[in-house]
Short mmCIF file of C-alpha atoms and ligand atoms in Angstrom, two decimals:
data_model
loop_
_atom_site.label_atom_id
_atom_site.label_comp_id
_atom_site.label_asym_id
_atom_site.label_seq_id
_atom_site.Cartn_x
_atom_site.Cartn_y
_atom_site.Cartn_z
CA UNK A 755 75.61 138.87 134.79
CA UNK A 756 76.00 140.76 131.49
CA UNK A 757 79.82 140.22 131.66
CA UNK A 758 79.53 136.52 132.16
CA UNK A 759 77.17 136.17 129.20
CA UNK A 760 79.68 137.99 126.91
CA UNK A 761 82.39 135.72 128.04
CA UNK A 762 80.29 132.78 127.34
CA UNK A 763 79.52 134.07 123.94
CA UNK A 764 83.11 134.72 123.17
CA UNK A 765 84.18 131.33 124.18
CA UNK A 766 81.39 129.79 122.26
CA UNK A 767 82.56 131.73 119.12
CA UNK A 768 86.13 130.65 119.67
CA UNK A 769 85.00 127.08 120.03
CA UNK A 770 82.89 127.37 116.97
CA UNK A 771 85.80 128.44 114.99
CA UNK A 772 87.91 125.55 116.01
CA UNK A 773 85.21 123.06 115.33
CA UNK A 774 83.96 124.74 112.32
CA UNK A 775 87.21 124.75 110.48
CA UNK A 776 87.68 120.96 110.22
CA UNK A 777 83.99 120.40 109.49
CA UNK A 778 84.17 122.94 106.70
CA UNK A 779 87.19 121.24 105.20
CA UNK A 780 85.63 117.83 105.18
CA UNK A 781 82.52 119.21 103.65
CA UNK A 782 84.62 120.76 100.80
CA UNK A 783 86.24 117.40 100.21
CA UNK A 784 83.09 115.48 99.86
CA UNK A 785 81.01 118.31 98.30
CA UNK A 786 81.27 116.62 94.89
CA UNK A 787 80.45 113.29 96.20
CA UNK A 788 77.37 114.65 98.15
CA UNK A 789 76.27 116.31 94.98
CA UNK A 790 76.47 113.06 93.14
CA UNK A 791 74.58 111.33 95.94
CA UNK A 792 71.82 113.96 95.86
CA UNK A 793 71.39 113.62 92.12
CA UNK A 794 71.52 109.68 92.62
CA UNK A 795 68.66 110.04 95.04
CA UNK A 796 66.64 112.23 92.81
CA UNK A 797 67.22 109.94 89.80
CA UNK A 798 66.13 106.72 91.58
CA UNK A 799 63.63 108.33 93.82
CA UNK A 800 65.32 107.60 97.16
CA UNK A 801 64.36 109.56 100.16
CA UNK A 802 66.82 109.67 102.82
CA UNK A 803 66.08 112.74 104.99
CA UNK A 804 68.91 115.28 105.02
CA UNK A 805 71.06 115.01 108.27
CA UNK A 806 69.55 111.65 109.22
CA UNK A 807 71.52 108.72 110.41
CA UNK A 808 70.25 106.83 107.45
CA UNK A 809 71.35 109.59 104.99
CA UNK A 810 74.87 109.33 106.35
CA UNK A 811 75.03 105.45 106.31
CA UNK A 812 73.69 105.38 102.73
CA UNK A 813 76.10 108.10 101.68
CA UNK A 814 79.02 106.21 103.14
CA UNK A 815 78.09 103.14 101.11
CA UNK A 816 77.87 105.38 97.99
CA UNK A 817 81.38 106.54 98.66
CA UNK A 818 82.56 103.12 98.85
CA UNK A 819 80.78 102.25 95.71
CA UNK A 820 82.61 105.14 93.95
CA UNK A 821 85.83 103.56 95.08
CA UNK A 822 84.87 100.08 93.80
CA UNK A 823 83.71 101.62 90.50
CA UNK A 824 87.11 103.16 90.09
CA UNK A 825 88.81 99.84 90.65
CA UNK A 826 86.54 98.08 88.11
CA UNK A 827 87.17 100.60 85.61
CA UNK A 828 90.85 100.33 85.90
CA UNK A 829 93.01 97.59 84.36
CA UNK A 830 91.64 98.35 81.02
CA UNK A 831 93.39 99.73 77.92
CA UNK A 832 92.46 103.34 78.44
CA UNK A 833 92.35 104.10 74.79
CA UNK A 834 89.57 101.60 74.20
CA UNK A 835 87.88 100.56 77.42
CA UNK A 836 85.49 97.51 76.74
CA UNK A 837 83.20 97.96 79.59
CA UNK A 838 81.84 100.74 81.78
CA UNK A 839 80.98 100.63 85.40
CA UNK A 840 79.35 103.49 87.29
CA UNK A 841 76.60 104.66 89.57
CA UNK A 842 73.43 102.33 89.21
CA UNK A 843 70.21 101.84 91.08
CA UNK A 844 72.27 99.54 93.46
CA UNK A 845 74.86 102.17 94.48
CA UNK A 846 73.36 102.80 98.03
CA UNK A 847 73.49 99.24 99.20
CA UNK A 848 76.53 97.42 100.22
CA UNK A 849 78.04 94.14 98.88
CA UNK A 850 76.40 92.02 101.66
CA UNK A 851 72.86 93.48 101.05
CA UNK A 852 73.31 93.10 97.27
CA UNK A 853 74.39 89.53 97.69
CA UNK A 854 71.48 88.72 100.16
CA UNK A 855 68.80 90.44 97.95
CA UNK A 856 69.95 89.72 94.38
CA UNK A 857 72.41 87.00 94.41
CA UNK A 858 70.54 83.89 95.47
CA UNK A 859 71.50 81.27 92.94
CA UNK A 860 72.03 77.94 94.85
CA UNK A 861 74.54 75.90 92.71
CA UNK A 862 73.77 72.38 93.69
CA UNK A 863 76.37 69.70 92.98
CA UNK A 864 74.10 67.04 91.59
CA UNK A 865 71.44 66.27 94.04
CA UNK A 866 68.67 66.01 91.32
CA UNK A 867 69.74 67.77 88.09
CA UNK A 868 71.45 65.59 85.62
CA UNK A 869 74.83 67.18 85.06
CA UNK A 870 77.10 65.95 82.42
CA UNK A 871 80.28 67.17 84.04
CA UNK A 872 82.76 64.32 83.95
CA UNK A 873 81.06 62.11 81.40
CA UNK A 874 81.96 63.99 78.45
CA UNK A 875 85.18 65.66 79.15
CA UNK A 876 88.05 63.60 80.45
CA UNK A 877 91.62 64.59 79.70
CA UNK A 878 92.37 61.77 77.45
CA UNK A 879 89.50 62.50 75.09
CA UNK A 880 90.34 66.10 74.94
CA UNK A 881 94.17 65.59 74.16
CA UNK A 882 93.25 63.53 71.11
CA UNK A 883 90.99 66.26 69.55
CA UNK A 884 92.49 68.76 67.17
CA UNK A 885 92.68 71.99 68.74
CA UNK A 886 90.04 74.39 67.21
CA UNK A 887 90.01 78.11 67.88
CA UNK A 888 86.93 79.95 69.27
CA UNK A 889 84.18 80.14 66.79
CA UNK A 890 85.59 78.09 64.02
CA UNK A 891 83.03 77.21 61.43
CA UNK A 892 80.18 79.00 63.41
CA UNK A 893 77.96 81.77 62.33
CA UNK A 894 79.74 85.20 63.23
CA UNK A 895 76.73 86.56 64.91
CA UNK A 896 73.62 85.18 66.49
CA UNK A 897 70.86 87.21 68.18
CA UNK A 898 67.58 85.37 68.92
CA UNK A 899 65.90 88.95 69.69
CA UNK A 900 66.07 89.66 66.00
CA UNK A 901 63.69 86.74 65.23
CA UNK A 902 61.20 87.91 67.90
CA UNK A 903 62.03 84.85 70.19
CA UNK A 904 62.84 86.71 73.34
CA UNK A 905 60.25 88.10 75.56
CA UNK A 906 60.48 91.55 77.29
CA UNK A 907 63.01 92.16 80.16
CA UNK A 908 61.46 91.21 83.42
CA UNK A 909 62.23 92.60 86.95
CA UNK A 910 62.64 89.97 89.76
CA UNK A 911 63.03 93.07 92.25
CA UNK A 912 64.09 91.47 95.57
CA UNK A 913 62.59 88.02 94.85
CA UNK A 914 65.59 85.88 94.36
CA UNK A 915 64.16 83.65 91.72
CA UNK A 916 66.76 84.27 88.95
CA UNK A 917 66.79 80.39 88.36
CA UNK A 918 63.10 80.47 87.59
CA UNK A 919 63.33 83.71 85.39
CA UNK A 920 66.12 82.46 83.39
CA UNK A 921 64.51 79.01 82.83
CA UNK A 922 61.21 80.50 81.91
CA UNK A 923 62.91 82.93 79.45
CA UNK A 924 64.45 79.83 77.72
CA UNK A 925 60.99 78.01 77.75
CA UNK A 926 59.47 81.14 76.19
CA UNK A 927 62.04 81.20 73.44
CA UNK A 928 61.92 77.49 72.62
CA UNK A 929 58.03 78.01 72.40
CA UNK A 930 58.20 80.89 70.06
CA UNK A 931 60.81 79.06 67.97
CA UNK A 932 58.54 75.98 67.71
CA UNK A 933 55.18 77.65 67.26
CA UNK A 934 56.17 81.21 65.86
CA UNK A 935 54.20 82.74 68.73
CA UNK A 936 55.97 84.52 71.63
CA UNK A 937 54.08 84.06 74.83
CA UNK A 938 54.83 84.88 78.33
CA UNK A 939 54.85 81.87 80.75
CA UNK A 940 54.38 81.76 84.55
CA UNK A 941 57.46 82.41 86.65
CA UNK A 942 55.23 82.47 89.66
CA UNK A 943 54.17 78.94 89.06
CA UNK A 944 57.62 77.73 89.31
CA UNK A 945 58.36 80.10 92.38
CA UNK A 946 55.50 78.51 94.12
CA UNK A 947 55.58 74.92 93.15
CA UNK A 948 59.13 73.76 92.10
CA UNK A 949 60.73 71.31 94.56
CA UNK A 950 64.03 69.48 94.58
CA UNK A 951 65.71 72.05 96.84
CA UNK A 952 64.30 75.12 95.11
CA UNK A 953 63.04 77.68 97.54
CA UNK A 954 61.08 80.25 95.67
CA UNK A 955 62.20 83.77 96.05
CA UNK A 956 64.96 82.53 98.41
CA UNK A 957 66.95 80.78 95.73
CA UNK A 958 67.12 77.68 93.55
CA UNK A 959 68.98 75.90 90.81
CA UNK A 960 68.14 75.70 87.16
CA UNK A 961 69.17 72.03 86.56
CA UNK A 962 67.15 70.96 89.61
CA UNK A 963 64.19 72.72 88.37
CA UNK A 964 64.38 71.13 85.00
CA UNK A 965 64.73 67.62 86.50
CA UNK A 966 61.71 68.34 88.73
CA UNK A 967 59.56 69.58 85.77
CA UNK A 968 60.41 66.32 83.78
CA UNK A 969 60.06 63.84 86.67
CA UNK A 970 56.68 65.15 87.58
CA UNK A 971 55.34 65.85 84.12
CA UNK A 972 54.55 69.43 85.33
CA UNK A 973 53.05 71.65 82.54
CA UNK A 974 53.87 75.46 82.65
CA UNK A 975 50.88 77.68 82.36
CA UNK A 976 50.88 81.17 80.78
CA UNK A 977 51.49 84.30 82.93
CA UNK A 978 47.98 85.42 82.62
CA UNK A 979 46.73 82.19 84.07
CA UNK A 980 49.15 82.22 87.01
CA UNK A 981 50.26 85.84 87.47
CA UNK A 982 53.54 87.07 88.89
CA UNK A 983 53.47 88.21 92.67
CA UNK A 984 57.22 88.05 93.33
CA UNK A 985 56.50 86.30 96.66
CA UNK A 986 56.89 82.75 97.60
CA UNK A 987 53.23 81.42 98.07
CA UNK A 988 51.60 77.93 98.11
CA UNK A 989 51.31 76.08 94.80
CA UNK A 990 48.09 77.04 93.09
CA UNK A 991 48.30 74.45 90.25
CA UNK A 992 44.76 72.72 89.87
CA UNK A 993 45.70 70.72 86.74
CA UNK A 994 49.57 70.19 87.14
CA UNK A 995 50.12 68.54 83.70
CA UNK A 996 48.21 71.37 81.71
CA UNK A 997 50.56 73.58 79.85
CA UNK A 998 53.85 73.43 78.12
CA UNK A 999 56.25 70.63 79.00
CA UNK A 1000 60.06 70.42 78.97
CA UNK A 1001 61.26 67.48 76.94
CA UNK A 1002 63.11 64.94 79.06
CA UNK A 1003 66.33 65.21 77.16
CA UNK A 1004 67.38 68.61 78.44
CA UNK A 1005 71.01 69.08 78.98
CA UNK A 1006 72.89 70.80 81.83
CA UNK A 1007 76.53 70.91 80.98
CA UNK A 1008 79.92 72.00 82.34
CA UNK A 1009 81.49 73.58 79.22
CA UNK A 1010 84.45 75.34 80.85
CA UNK A 1011 87.26 74.98 78.29
CA UNK A 1012 84.60 73.97 75.64
CA UNK A 1013 82.99 77.26 74.87
CA UNK A 1014 82.67 76.26 71.17
CA UNK A 1015 79.98 73.84 72.37
CA UNK A 1016 78.24 76.61 74.09
CA UNK A 1017 78.45 78.81 70.90
CA UNK A 1018 77.17 75.93 68.84
CA UNK A 1019 74.09 75.39 71.17
CA UNK A 1020 73.22 79.04 70.93
CA UNK A 1021 73.59 78.94 67.02
CA UNK A 1022 72.03 75.68 66.34
CA UNK A 1023 69.71 75.00 69.33
CA UNK A 1024 68.61 78.24 70.70
CA UNK A 1025 68.90 80.36 73.90
CA UNK A 1026 70.25 78.69 77.00
CA UNK A 1027 70.08 79.37 80.68
CA UNK A 1028 73.52 79.76 82.60
CA UNK A 1029 74.71 80.23 86.14
CA UNK A 1030 77.02 83.29 86.70
CA UNK A 1031 79.02 85.20 89.21
CA UNK A 1032 77.18 88.67 89.24
CA UNK A 1033 78.88 90.26 92.13
CA UNK A 1034 80.44 93.04 90.10
CA UNK A 1035 77.25 93.58 87.95
CA UNK A 1036 76.18 95.74 90.84
CA UNK A 1037 77.78 98.76 89.05
CA UNK A 1038 77.57 97.66 85.35
CA UNK A 1039 76.39 100.14 82.97
CA UNK A 1040 77.32 98.59 79.55
CA UNK A 1041 80.06 97.15 77.34
CA UNK A 1042 81.82 93.77 77.28
CA UNK A 1043 82.88 92.28 80.79
CA UNK A 1044 86.31 90.79 80.40
CA UNK A 1045 87.98 91.22 83.81
CA UNK A 1046 87.03 91.37 87.58
CA UNK A 1047 84.56 88.52 87.08
CA UNK A 1048 85.84 85.32 88.50
CA UNK A 1049 83.99 82.21 87.33
CA UNK A 1050 84.83 79.36 89.73
CA UNK A 1051 81.93 77.01 90.71
CA UNK A 1052 81.85 78.44 94.42
CA UNK A 1053 81.40 81.91 93.10
CA UNK A 1054 78.19 81.12 91.07
CA UNK A 1055 75.40 83.31 92.58
CA UNK A 1056 72.94 84.25 89.88
CA UNK A 1057 71.34 82.86 86.74
CA UNK A 1058 70.60 84.49 83.35
CA UNK A 1059 69.49 83.63 79.80
CA UNK A 1060 72.07 83.81 76.81
CA UNK A 1061 70.25 84.88 73.74
CA UNK A 1062 73.00 85.15 71.34
CA UNK A 1063 76.74 86.04 70.63
CA UNK A 1064 78.92 88.27 68.38
CA UNK A 1065 82.32 86.83 67.24
CA UNK A 1066 83.14 90.12 65.54
CA UNK A 1067 82.88 91.98 68.82
CA UNK A 1068 86.06 93.42 70.41
CA UNK A 1069 86.42 91.34 72.29
CA UNK A 1070 83.81 88.60 71.01
CA UNK A 1071 80.92 88.30 73.50
CA UNK A 1072 77.96 86.56 74.43
CA UNK A 1073 74.55 88.49 74.84
CA UNK A 1074 72.97 87.93 78.26
CA UNK A 1075 69.45 88.78 79.29
CA UNK A 1076 69.11 89.66 83.00
CA UNK A 1077 66.03 89.94 85.04
CA UNK A 1078 66.74 93.12 86.95
CA UNK A 1079 64.44 95.43 84.79
CA UNK A 1080 65.30 97.58 81.78
CA UNK A 1081 67.22 100.07 83.77
CA UNK A 1082 69.95 97.59 84.24
CA UNK A 1083 72.91 97.56 81.99
CA UNK A 1084 72.16 97.94 78.29
CA UNK A 1085 68.31 98.10 78.49
CA UNK A 1086 68.29 95.01 80.64
CA UNK A 1087 70.99 93.10 78.76
CA UNK A 1088 74.61 92.77 79.18
CA UNK A 1089 77.68 91.50 77.30
CA UNK A 1090 80.19 88.89 78.58
CA UNK A 1091 83.51 88.10 76.82
CA UNK A 1092 83.74 84.67 75.02
CA UNK A 1093 86.53 82.24 75.70
CA UNK A 1094 87.79 82.11 79.24
CA UNK A 1095 84.71 81.35 81.34
CA UNK A 1096 84.22 85.00 82.37
CA UNK A 1097 81.71 85.36 85.21
CA UNK A 1098 81.38 81.55 85.19
CA UNK A 1099 79.24 81.70 82.11
CA UNK A 1100 80.19 78.18 80.91
CA UNK A 1101 79.92 76.35 84.29
CA UNK A 1102 76.38 75.34 84.19
CA UNK A 1103 74.60 75.55 80.92
CA UNK A 1104 71.09 74.45 80.47
CA UNK A 1105 69.45 73.73 77.06
CA UNK A 1106 66.05 72.37 76.50
CA UNK A 1107 63.43 71.55 74.10
CA UNK A 1108 59.58 72.02 74.60
CA UNK A 1109 56.59 69.72 73.95
CA UNK A 1110 53.53 71.93 73.12
C1 LIG B 32 58.81 107.97 94.59
O1 LIG B 32 58.80 107.43 95.85
C2 LIG B 32 57.61 107.71 96.59
C3 LIG B 32 57.69 107.07 97.98
O2 LIG B 32 58.73 106.07 98.09
C4 LIG B 32 56.41 106.99 95.96
O3 LIG B 32 55.26 107.43 96.66
C5 LIG B 32 56.41 107.75 94.46
O4 LIG B 32 55.25 107.19 93.70
C6 LIG B 32 57.65 107.51 93.72
N1 LIG B 32 57.56 108.27 92.55
C7 LIG B 32 58.15 107.75 91.42
C8 LIG B 32 57.99 108.55 90.06
O5 LIG B 32 58.51 106.51 91.27
C1 LIG B 33 80.50 69.44 95.67
O1 LIG B 33 81.36 68.42 95.15
C2 LIG B 33 82.66 68.72 95.62
C3 LIG B 33 83.65 67.61 94.96
O2 LIG B 33 82.97 66.40 94.72
C4 LIG B 33 82.82 68.72 97.14
O3 LIG B 33 84.18 68.98 97.45
C5 LIG B 33 81.89 69.71 97.68
O4 LIG B 33 81.98 69.78 99.11
C6 LIG B 33 80.48 69.66 97.12
N1 LIG B 33 79.73 70.74 97.56
C7 LIG B 33 78.58 70.60 98.11
C8 LIG B 33 77.77 71.89 98.45
O5 LIG B 33 77.92 69.54 98.20
C1 LIG B 34 66.39 66.32 72.31
O1 LIG B 34 66.15 65.38 71.26
C2 LIG B 34 65.69 66.01 70.11
C3 LIG B 34 65.23 64.75 69.06
O2 LIG B 34 66.34 63.91 69.00
C4 LIG B 34 66.87 66.74 69.52
O3 LIG B 34 66.58 67.44 68.26
C5 LIG B 34 67.30 67.87 70.69
O4 LIG B 34 68.37 68.57 70.19
C6 LIG B 34 67.52 67.22 71.95
N1 LIG B 34 67.57 68.33 72.96
C7 LIG B 34 68.66 68.46 73.65
C8 LIG B 34 68.64 69.61 74.58
O5 LIG B 34 69.69 67.84 73.68
#
């Protein structure tokens, strides 16, 4: 009896050695990544129980994120990288989860929004025009935040209403520019009420929203009158025409290859809402995005407000206000290079005026 037990123990120890060695090696390999993951969990208050399946799943995603971050940070001039990617609050979700939760912009061809895509820019017209370089004759630097015309960064969390946040941001800026008073208007009203294919927290399109506001003479209330819930609910407007109105001559332009027009809008008209491809923003920490941000119409999946630009930046850049909280990017903002439709920034540009 005793003998058998000691044989068993010996076998067990031998087995343990064989198995323990490879386990130990793989642990050593990932020790640094695990430490990074643990510090990520502490920083963002995530609680995946140690040794649980969920912990391992999230850790695996985190390791993949580290690989992607490495790729995103490559292809830059090492002596002076212009942008920095790294671990963000989104480092434990995979691309599909990020896409589903945060990238819900629905680029609509032209079902409702009036889009001046082909009207303005045919090849003939363009070839007759003298070629100007980017920013010629424009102010070198515009930042509407300096004038106090841009409200605090908002956080859409997992409500995919970027189309409403970006448009309300522009409306707030245009009201402030006109009246001198910066007020917060109701994004929730838009989430609950806007039609023309818009679907509240499940996605929407800025140009369709503007067309719907104008066609129906809808007034936008202040946020304190119609508070933010970040859930799609029934429309609670009792007096739909009360509040600030968007003037009927809003514009929705395709300005690819015409970024001087976009710069001029920013300089002489005010902030605009733009559709973008935000796939790589999952790991954006700061700096000017120049690469790894394709801008084709099919890739548009998010919308932000542009609040200015800097032609003296290296490279020159737009200043974009996002709606993912202040912990995203540069205190909620990011910089996108001017001139080659980076992230699709010139694909769908909405400018508007307000009637107060
Ligand atoms: C951290 O998360 C827990 C549970 O998810 C929550 O109860 C707590 O308030 C959070 N703390 C902070 C500082 O966010
Ligand atoms: C948008 O328009 C293009 C060209 O007219 C067409 O090929 C494409 O299928 C349309 N997409 C949608 C979603 O309607
Ligand atoms: C709308 O019309 C007004 C008055 O003519 C003009 O000042 C403004 O720039 C126009 N707005 C847009 C977005 O085109």
